[in-house]
């Protein structure tokens, strides 16, 4: 279905929000409201992109980031950023190839360490730019696995890309690290579970709308802003909680 309007809404989102956003944007109601240009990347890359667009006066109508990051944007751009709700929290965990028949124990810290040492390949999100990757790097540092016992590590822009790459390693002992929301659309992947205590990571994601530049008073800018606000509220609506939970977003305690 093609949008019935020329209104363009620009969206910058951390990778964890991708499946839910794409599912919503495919609904007839939102298809008819606007055209959408989406950019999905690691958390830090997404923040850098939003700041760049604001600095250069480019459009960014809606963003999905963590609440702390959104508060940081609000402190820098107090008249531009409106926080409109939470999607819930995604857990960072471990993923294997569906049906590969091998056992991967990630239930305890010691079991995870042994499992990592038994792998041929470990697929990871960016260890500097993504929240899951930075967390994984800290855990690996604490586990102090000898270099000779570490599997081959392959890094990707985000967890979703690491999960997608699993299918290239059929027949090997392989795991990927990703957030629970980054696994749902991958039929070839099996979510094993979260990082064991005390290493659990649960990341809340929130949605903010970005007001037009103060110098822009044209109707098109105001329409894009209005659609972005409506979409943000829909994404975070309590009425959509069951759908978000099905995609890996849990309620924030």
Tab-separated table of N, CA and C in Angstrom, residues 65-188:
chain	number	residue	atom	x	y	z
A	65	UNK	N	15.480	5.601	21.751
A	65	UNK	CA	16.743	5.548	22.482
A	65	UNK	C	16.439	5.145	23.927
A	66	UNK	N	17.438	5.069	24.771
A	66	UNK	CA	17.168	4.785	26.178
A	66	UNK	C	16.689	6.062	26.871
A	67	UNK	N	15.958	5.944	27.979
A	67	UNK	CA	15.489	7.154	28.686
A	67	UNK	C	16.619	8.094	29.088
A	68	UNK	N	17.749	7.542	29.561
A	68	UNK	CA	18.871	8.401	29.955
A	68	UNK	C	19.403	9.195	28.774
A	69	UNK	N	19.488	8.542	27.628
A	69	UNK	CA	19.997	9.224	26.433
A	69	UNK	C	19.018	10.310	25.997
A	70	UNK	N	17.725	10.015	26.075
A	70	UNK	CA	16.724	11.025	25.715
A	70	UNK	C	16.787	12.207	26.672
A	71	UNK	N	16.987	11.944	27.962
A	71	UNK	CA	17.123	13.054	28.908
A	71	UNK	C	18.358	13.898	28.580
A	72	UNK	N	19.428	13.249	28.136
A	72	UNK	CA	20.606	13.985	27.716
A	72	UNK	C	20.322	14.882	26.522
A	73	UNK	N	19.556	14.363	25.565
A	73	UNK	CA	19.154	15.178	24.415
A	73	UNK	C	18.298	16.358	24.855
A	74	UNK	N	17.400	16.113	25.803
A	74	UNK	CA	16.536	17.192	26.285
A	74	UNK	C	17.347	18.293	26.964
A	75	UNK	N	18.392	17.900	27.689
A	75	UNK	CA	19.212	18.918	28.354
A	75	UNK	C	19.986	19.749	27.334
A	76	UNK	N	20.332	19.134	26.213
A	76	UNK	CA	21.068	19.863	25.181
A	76	UNK	C	20.144	20.644	24.263
A	77	UNK	N	18.973	20.057	23.991
A	77	UNK	CA	18.012	20.673	23.068
A	77	UNK	C	16.654	20.788	23.778
A	78	UNK	N	16.562	21.635	24.808
A	78	UNK	CA	15.362	21.652	25.657
A	78	UNK	C	14.072	22.007	24.932
A	79	UNK	N	14.167	22.738	23.836
A	79	UNK	CA	12.954	23.162	23.124
A	79	UNK	C	12.621	22.249	21.943
A	80	UNK	N	13.397	21.182	21.763
A	80	UNK	CA	13.210	20.359	20.574
A	80	UNK	C	12.760	18.930	20.869
A	81	UNK	N	13.080	18.400	22.055
A	81	UNK	CA	12.890	16.971	22.328
A	81	UNK	C	11.727	16.765	23.306
A	82	UNK	N	10.723	16.001	22.882
A	82	UNK	CA	9.594	15.650	23.742
A	82	UNK	C	9.579	14.132	23.967
A	83	UNK	N	9.817	13.708	25.202
A	83	UNK	CA	9.742	12.284	25.533
A	83	UNK	C	8.275	11.891	25.661
A	84	UNK	N	7.849	10.846	24.942
A	84	UNK	CA	6.429	10.535	24.855
A	84	UNK	C	6.054	9.144	25.362
A	85	UNK	N	7.019	8.377	25.865
A	85	UNK	CA	6.633	7.100	26.439
A	85	UNK	C	7.724	6.054	26.332
A	86	UNK	N	7.448	4.900	26.935
A	86	UNK	CA	8.406	3.792	26.997
A	86	UNK	C	7.875	2.581	26.240
A	87	UNK	N	8.772	1.879	25.558
A	87	UNK	CA	8.404	0.625	24.904
A	87	UNK	C	8.500	-0.552	25.863
A	88	UNK	N	9.227	-0.387	26.958
A	88	UNK	CA	9.518	-1.492	27.861
A	88	UNK	C	11.001	-1.788	27.815
A	89	UNK	N	11.393	-2.909	28.391
A	89	UNK	CA	12.819	-3.221	28.431
A	89	UNK	C	13.134	-4.525	27.699
A	90	UNK	N	14.278	-4.519	27.055
A	90	UNK	CA	14.766	-5.699	26.349
A	90	UNK	C	15.933	-6.279	27.132
A	91	UNK	N	15.995	-7.599	27.195
A	91	UNK	CA	17.116	-8.226	27.878
A	91	UNK	C	18.174	-8.623	26.859
A	92	UNK	N	19.422	-8.519	27.265
A	92	UNK	CA	20.524	-8.961	26.425
A	92	UNK	C	20.827	-10.419	26.746
A	93	UNK	N	20.952	-11.243	25.701
A	93	UNK	CA	21.140	-12.665	25.940
A	93	UNK	C	21.864	-13.353	24.806
A	94	UNK	N	21.619	-14.661	24.727
A	94	UNK	CA	22.393	-15.542	23.855
A	94	UNK	C	21.485	-16.251	22.865
A	95	UNK	N	22.011	-16.450	21.663
A	95	UNK	CA	21.223	-16.995	20.566
A	95	UNK	C	22.042	-18.069	19.860
A	96	UNK	N	21.372	-19.160	19.500
A	96	UNK	CA	22.015	-20.211	18.709
A	96	UNK	C	21.217	-20.439	17.428
A	97	UNK	N	21.748	-21.271	16.553
A	97	UNK	CA	21.006	-21.674	15.366
A	97	UNK	C	19.881	-22.611	15.771
A	98	UNK	N	18.707	-22.353	15.277
A	98	UNK	CA	17.570	-23.228	15.594
A	98	UNK	C	17.821	-24.626	15.032
A	99	UNK	N	17.607	-25.618	15.874
A	99	UNK	CA	17.681	-26.997	15.416
A	99	UNK	C	19.070	-27.521	15.130
A	100	UNK	N	20.128	-26.876	15.670
A	100	UNK	CA	21.464	-27.406	15.362
A	100	UNK	C	21.825	-28.607	16.244
A	101	UNK	N	20.975	-28.893	17.249
A	101	UNK	CA	21.135	-30.127	18.018
A	101	UNK	C	22.239	-30.108	19.052
A	102	UNK	N	22.922	-28.988	19.227
A	102	UNK	CA	24.002	-28.912	20.205
A	102	UNK	C	23.506	-28.211	21.477
A	103	UNK	N	24.173	-28.472	22.578
A	103	UNK	CA	23.753	-27.928	23.866
A	103	UNK	C	24.647	-26.753	24.236
A	104	UNK	N	24.003	-25.646	24.589
A	104	UNK	CA	24.716	-24.441	24.996
A	104	UNK	C	24.162	-24.017	26.361
A	105	UNK	N	24.951	-24.207	27.386
A	105	UNK	CA	24.510	-23.899	28.745
A	105	UNK	C	24.939	-22.475	29.097
A	106	UNK	N	23.958	-21.600	29.307
A	106	UNK	CA	24.252	-20.211	29.677
A	106	UNK	C	23.577	-19.843	30.995
A	107	UNK	N	23.209	-20.865	31.779
A	107	UNK	CA	22.372	-20.635	32.953
A	107	UNK	C	23.125	-20.024	34.122
A	108	UNK	N	24.419	-20.295	34.221
A	108	UNK	CA	25.216	-19.751	35.322
A	108	UNK	C	26.481	-19.124	34.747
A	109	UNK	N	27.168	-18.341	35.572
A	109	UNK	CA	28.399	-17.694	35.117
A	109	UNK	C	29.442	-18.729	34.694
A	110	UNK	N	29.620	-19.773	35.513
A	110	UNK	CA	30.609	-20.784	35.181
A	110	UNK	C	30.218	-21.555	33.926
A	111	UNK	N	28.916	-21.879	33.814
A	111	UNK	CA	28.454	-22.599	32.620
A	111	UNK	C	28.661	-21.753	31.367
A	112	UNK	N	28.371	-20.453	31.451
A	112	UNK	CA	28.564	-19.574	30.301
A	112	UNK	C	30.038	-19.518	29.916
A	113	UNK	N	30.905	-19.417	30.898
A	113	UNK	CA	32.348	-19.368	30.604
A	113	UNK	C	32.789	-20.620	29.865
A	114	UNK	N	32.349	-21.792	30.343
A	114	UNK	CA	32.716	-23.048	29.684
A	114	UNK	C	32.132	-23.121	28.273
A	115	UNK	N	30.902	-22.654	28.132
A	115	UNK	CA	30.268	-22.683	26.806
A	115	UNK	C	31.009	-21.785	25.831
A	116	UNK	N	31.374	-20.589	26.273
A	116	UNK	CA	32.114	-19.679	25.397
A	116	UNK	C	33.438	-20.309	24.960
A	117	UNK	N	34.104	-21.008	25.882
A	117	UNK	CA	35.378	-21.634	25.553
A	117	UNK	C	35.207	-22.812	24.595
A	118	UNK	N	33.998	-23.353	24.513
A	118	UNK	CA	33.751	-24.497	23.628
A	118	UNK	C	33.335	-24.087	22.216
A	119	UNK	N	33.115	-22.804	21.995
A	119	UNK	CA	32.609	-22.344	20.702
A	119	UNK	C	33.702	-22.314	19.639
A	120	UNK	N	33.259	-22.456	18.401
A	120	UNK	CA	34.132	-22.177	17.265
A	120	UNK	C	34.077	-20.699	16.903
A	121	UNK	N	32.873	-20.134	16.975
A	121	UNK	CA	32.657	-18.751	16.550
A	121	UNK	C	31.707	-18.061	17.520
A	122	UNK	N	32.000	-16.807	17.842
A	122	UNK	CA	31.112	-15.969	18.650
A	122	UNK	C	30.793	-14.721	17.842
A	123	UNK	N	29.500	-14.488	17.593
A	123	UNK	CA	29.049	-13.346	16.804
A	123	UNK	C	28.542	-12.272	17.760
A	124	UNK	N	29.072	-11.067	17.649
A	124	UNK	CA	28.800	-10.048	18.662
A	124	UNK	C	28.369	-8.735	18.020
A	125	UNK	N	27.564	-7.940	18.742
A	125	UNK	CA	27.288	-6.564	18.296
A	125	UNK	C	28.510	-5.701	18.565
A	126	UNK	N	28.559	-4.553	17.946
A	126	UNK	CA	29.689	-3.634	18.080
A	126	UNK	C	30.053	-3.435	19.555
A	127	UNK	N	31.300	-3.723	19.904
A	127	UNK	CA	31.720	-3.732	21.301
A	127	UNK	C	31.946	-2.332	21.873
A	128	UNK	N	31.880	-1.310	21.030
A	128	UNK	CA	32.005	0.070	21.517
A	128	UNK	C	30.719	0.870	21.327
A	129	UNK	N	30.007	0.655	20.220
A	129	UNK	CA	28.881	1.506	19.867
A	129	UNK	C	27.542	1.025	20.416
A	130	UNK	N	27.387	-0.284	20.630
A	130	UNK	CA	26.088	-0.819	21.066
A	130	UNK	C	26.093	-1.079	22.567
A	131	UNK	N	24.925	-0.929	23.196
A	131	UNK	CA	24.833	-1.169	24.639
A	131	UNK	C	25.113	-2.634	24.968
A	132	UNK	N	24.573	-3.557	24.150
A	132	UNK	CA	24.818	-4.979	24.381
A	132	UNK	C	26.276	-5.339	24.186
A	133	UNK	N	26.927	-4.735	23.175
A	133	UNK	CA	28.330	-5.021	22.918
A	133	UNK	C	29.233	-4.519	24.033
A	134	UNK	N	28.967	-3.325	24.536
A	134	UNK	CA	29.778	-2.806	25.645
A	134	UNK	C	29.622	-3.688	26.883
A	135	UNK	N	28.389	-4.133	27.121
A	135	UNK	CA	28.150	-5.010	28.264
A	135	UNK	C	28.905	-6.331	28.086
A	136	UNK	N	28.812	-6.904	26.894
A	136	UNK	CA	29.511	-8.159	26.628
A	136	UNK	C	31.008	-8.005	26.855
A	137	UNK	N	31.586	-6.903	26.395
A	137	UNK	CA	33.022	-6.698	26.576
A	137	UNK	C	33.389	-6.672	28.055
A	138	UNK	N	32.560	-6.016	28.873
A	138	UNK	CA	32.839	-5.981	30.318
A	138	UNK	C	32.775	-7.386	30.913
A	139	UNK	N	31.773	-8.169	30.491
A	139	UNK	CA	31.639	-9.533	31.017
A	139	UNK	C	32.831	-10.387	30.594
A	140	UNK	N	33.241	-10.291	29.354
A	140	UNK	CA	34.392	-11.063	28.881
A	140	UNK	C	35.652	-10.672	29.648
A	141	UNK	N	35.816	-9.383	29.917
A	141	UNK	CA	36.979	-8.935	30.686
A	141	UNK	C	36.971	-9.546	32.080
A	142	UNK	N	35.792	-9.596	32.706
A	142	UNK	CA	35.691	-10.168	34.052
A	142	UNK	C	35.941	-11.676	34.046
A	143	UNK	N	35.510	-12.345	32.989
A	143	UNK	CA	35.694	-13.797	32.922
A	143	UNK	C	37.147	-14.180	32.656
A	144	UNK	N	37.899	-13.270	32.080
A	144	UNK	CA	39.329	-13.488	31.856
A	144	UNK	C	39.607	-14.831	31.175
A	145	UNK	N	38.906	-15.099	30.089
A	145	UNK	CA	39.142	-16.325	29.323
A	145	UNK	C	40.483	-16.193	28.603
A	146	UNK	N	41.368	-17.169	28.747
A	146	UNK	CA	42.665	-17.084	28.050
A	146	UNK	C	42.469	-16.931	26.544
A	147	UNK	N	43.337	-16.155	25.916
A	147	UNK	CA	43.208	-15.899	24.478
A	147	UNK	C	43.193	-17.194	23.683
A	148	UNK	N	43.948	-18.186	24.123
A	148	UNK	CA	44.012	-19.455	23.397
A	148	UNK	C	42.696	-20.218	23.450
A	149	UNK	N	41.849	-19.909	24.434
A	149	UNK	CA	40.574	-20.611	24.596
A	149	UNK	C	39.380	-19.824	24.064
A	150	UNK	N	39.627	-18.616	23.588
A	150	UNK	CA	38.531	-17.811	23.046
A	150	UNK	C	38.194	-18.259	21.629
A	151	UNK	N	36.903	-18.298	21.310
A	151	UNK	CA	36.520	-18.602	19.927
A	151	UNK	C	36.853	-17.436	19.007
A	152	UNK	N	36.731	-17.663	17.714
A	152	UNK	CA	36.870	-16.566	16.760
A	152	UNK	C	35.710	-15.602	16.959
A	153	UNK	N	36.004	-14.334	17.152
A	153	UNK	CA	34.981	-13.325	17.412
A	153	UNK	C	34.753	-12.510	16.146
A	154	UNK	N	33.502	-12.449	15.718
A	154	UNK	CA	33.135	-11.649	14.554
A	154	UNK	C	32.166	-10.569	15.001
A	155	UNK	N	32.482	-9.324	14.689
A	155	UNK	CA	31.704	-8.183	15.164
A	155	UNK	C	30.813	-7.629	14.062
A	156	UNK	N	29.608	-7.183	14.472
A	156	UNK	CA	28.627	-6.630	13.541
A	156	UNK	C	28.099	-5.317	14.107
A	157	UNK	N	27.419	-4.556	13.271
A	157	UNK	CA	26.930	-3.239	13.696
A	157	UNK	C	25.993	-3.340	14.895
A	158	UNK	N	25.217	-4.403	14.970
A	158	UNK	CA	24.262	-4.579	16.068
A	158	UNK	C	23.932	-6.045	16.261
A	159	UNK	N	23.112	-6.318	17.281
A	159	UNK	CA	22.744	-7.692	17.583
A	159	UNK	C	21.952	-8.355	16.476
A	160	UNK	N	21.069	-7.592	15.809
A	160	UNK	CA	20.260	-8.176	14.736
A	160	UNK	C	21.141	-8.691	13.606
A	161	UNK	N	22.194	-7.951	13.276
A	161	UNK	CA	23.105	-8.382	12.224
A	161	UNK	C	23.904	-9.612	12.666
A	162	UNK	N	24.265	-9.664	13.953
A	162	UNK	CA	24.968	-10.841	14.466
A	162	UNK	C	24.077	-12.079	14.381
A	163	UNK	N	22.801	-11.909	14.723
A	163	UNK	CA	21.851	-13.020	14.636
A	163	UNK	C	21.680	-13.464	13.185
A	164	UNK	N	21.568	-12.505	12.275
A	164	UNK	CA	21.405	-12.835	10.859
A	164	UNK	C	22.578	-13.659	10.338
A	165	UNK	N	23.777	-13.409	10.886
A	165	UNK	CA	24.982	-14.102	10.412
A	165	UNK	C	25.095	-15.535	10.925
A	166	UNK	N	24.245	-15.929	11.879
A	166	UNK	CA	24.308	-17.296	12.405
A	166	UNK	C	24.192	-18.337	11.296
A	167	UNK	N	23.328	-18.076	10.329
A	167	UNK	CA	23.039	-19.078	9.304
A	167	UNK	C	24.254	-19.408	8.448
A	168	UNK	N	25.265	-18.558	8.477
A	168	UNK	CA	26.481	-18.822	7.704
A	168	UNK	C	27.423	-19.782	8.419
A	169	UNK	N	27.063	-20.200	9.633
A	169	UNK	CA	27.971	-21.028	10.432
A	169	UNK	C	27.346	-22.370	10.808
A	170	UNK	N	26.479	-22.860	9.969
A	170	UNK	CA	25.864	-24.168	10.199
A	170	UNK	C	26.947	-25.242	10.301
A	171	UNK	N	26.804	-26.111	11.302
A	171	UNK	CA	27.775	-27.176	11.513
A	171	UNK	C	28.864	-26.825	12.503
A	172	UNK	N	28.964	-25.566	12.870
A	172	UNK	CA	29.930	-25.144	13.871
A	172	UNK	C	29.234	-24.931	15.220
A	173	UNK	N	30.050	-24.892	16.264
A	173	UNK	CA	29.512	-24.457	17.555
A	173	UNK	C	29.560	-22.933	17.556
A	174	UNK	N	28.385	-22.326	17.489
A	174	UNK	CA	28.321	-20.884	17.317
A	174	UNK	C	27.197	-20.302	18.157
A	175	UNK	N	27.455	-19.147	18.767
A	175	UNK	CA	26.420	-18.372	19.447
A	175	UNK	C	26.552	-16.921	19.014
A	176	UNK	N	25.437	-16.216	19.139
A	176	UNK	CA	25.425	-14.767	18.932
A	176	UNK	C	24.937	-14.103	20.209
A	177	UNK	N	25.381	-12.889	20.422
A	177	UNK	CA	24.900	-12.061	21.526
A	177	UNK	C	23.973	-11.007	20.943
A	178	UNK	N	22.764	-10.902	21.508
A	178	UNK	CA	21.789	-9.945	20.976
A	178	UNK	C	20.751	-9.645	22.046
A	179	UNK	N	19.972	-8.616	21.805
A	179	UNK	CA	18.847	-8.322	22.683
A	179	UNK	C	17.635	-9.151	22.260
A	180	UNK	N	16.776	-9.418	23.229
A	180	UNK	CA	15.622	-10.284	22.982
A	180	UNK	C	14.761	-9.777	21.831
A	181	UNK	N	14.669	-8.471	21.661
A	181	UNK	CA	13.843	-7.916	20.588
A	181	UNK	C	14.494	-8.060	19.219
A	182	UNK	N	15.778	-8.408	19.172
A	182	UNK	CA	16.487	-8.518	17.900
A	182	UNK	C	16.455	-9.938	17.339
A	183	UNK	N	15.767	-10.843	18.024
A	183	UNK	CA	15.744	-12.251	17.623
A	183	UNK	C	14.399	-12.634	17.008
A	184	UNK	N	13.361	-11.837	17.306
A	184	UNK	CA	11.995	-12.266	17.012
A	184	UNK	C	11.724	-12.502	15.526
A	185	UNK	N	12.372	-11.755	14.662
A	185	UNK	CA	12.083	-11.882	13.233
A	185	UNK	C	12.985	-12.898	12.541
A	186	UNK	N	13.826	-13.609	13.293
A	186	UNK	CA	14.803	-14.529	12.711
A	186	UNK	C	14.362	-15.970	12.955
A	187	UNK	N	13.718	-16.567	11.976
A	187	UNK	CA	13.205	-17.937	12.144
A	187	UNK	C	14.325	-18.964	12.253
A	188	UNK	N	15.530	-18.610	11.815
A	188	UNK	CA	16.654	-19.550	11.869
A	188	UNK	C	17.343	-19.543	13.229
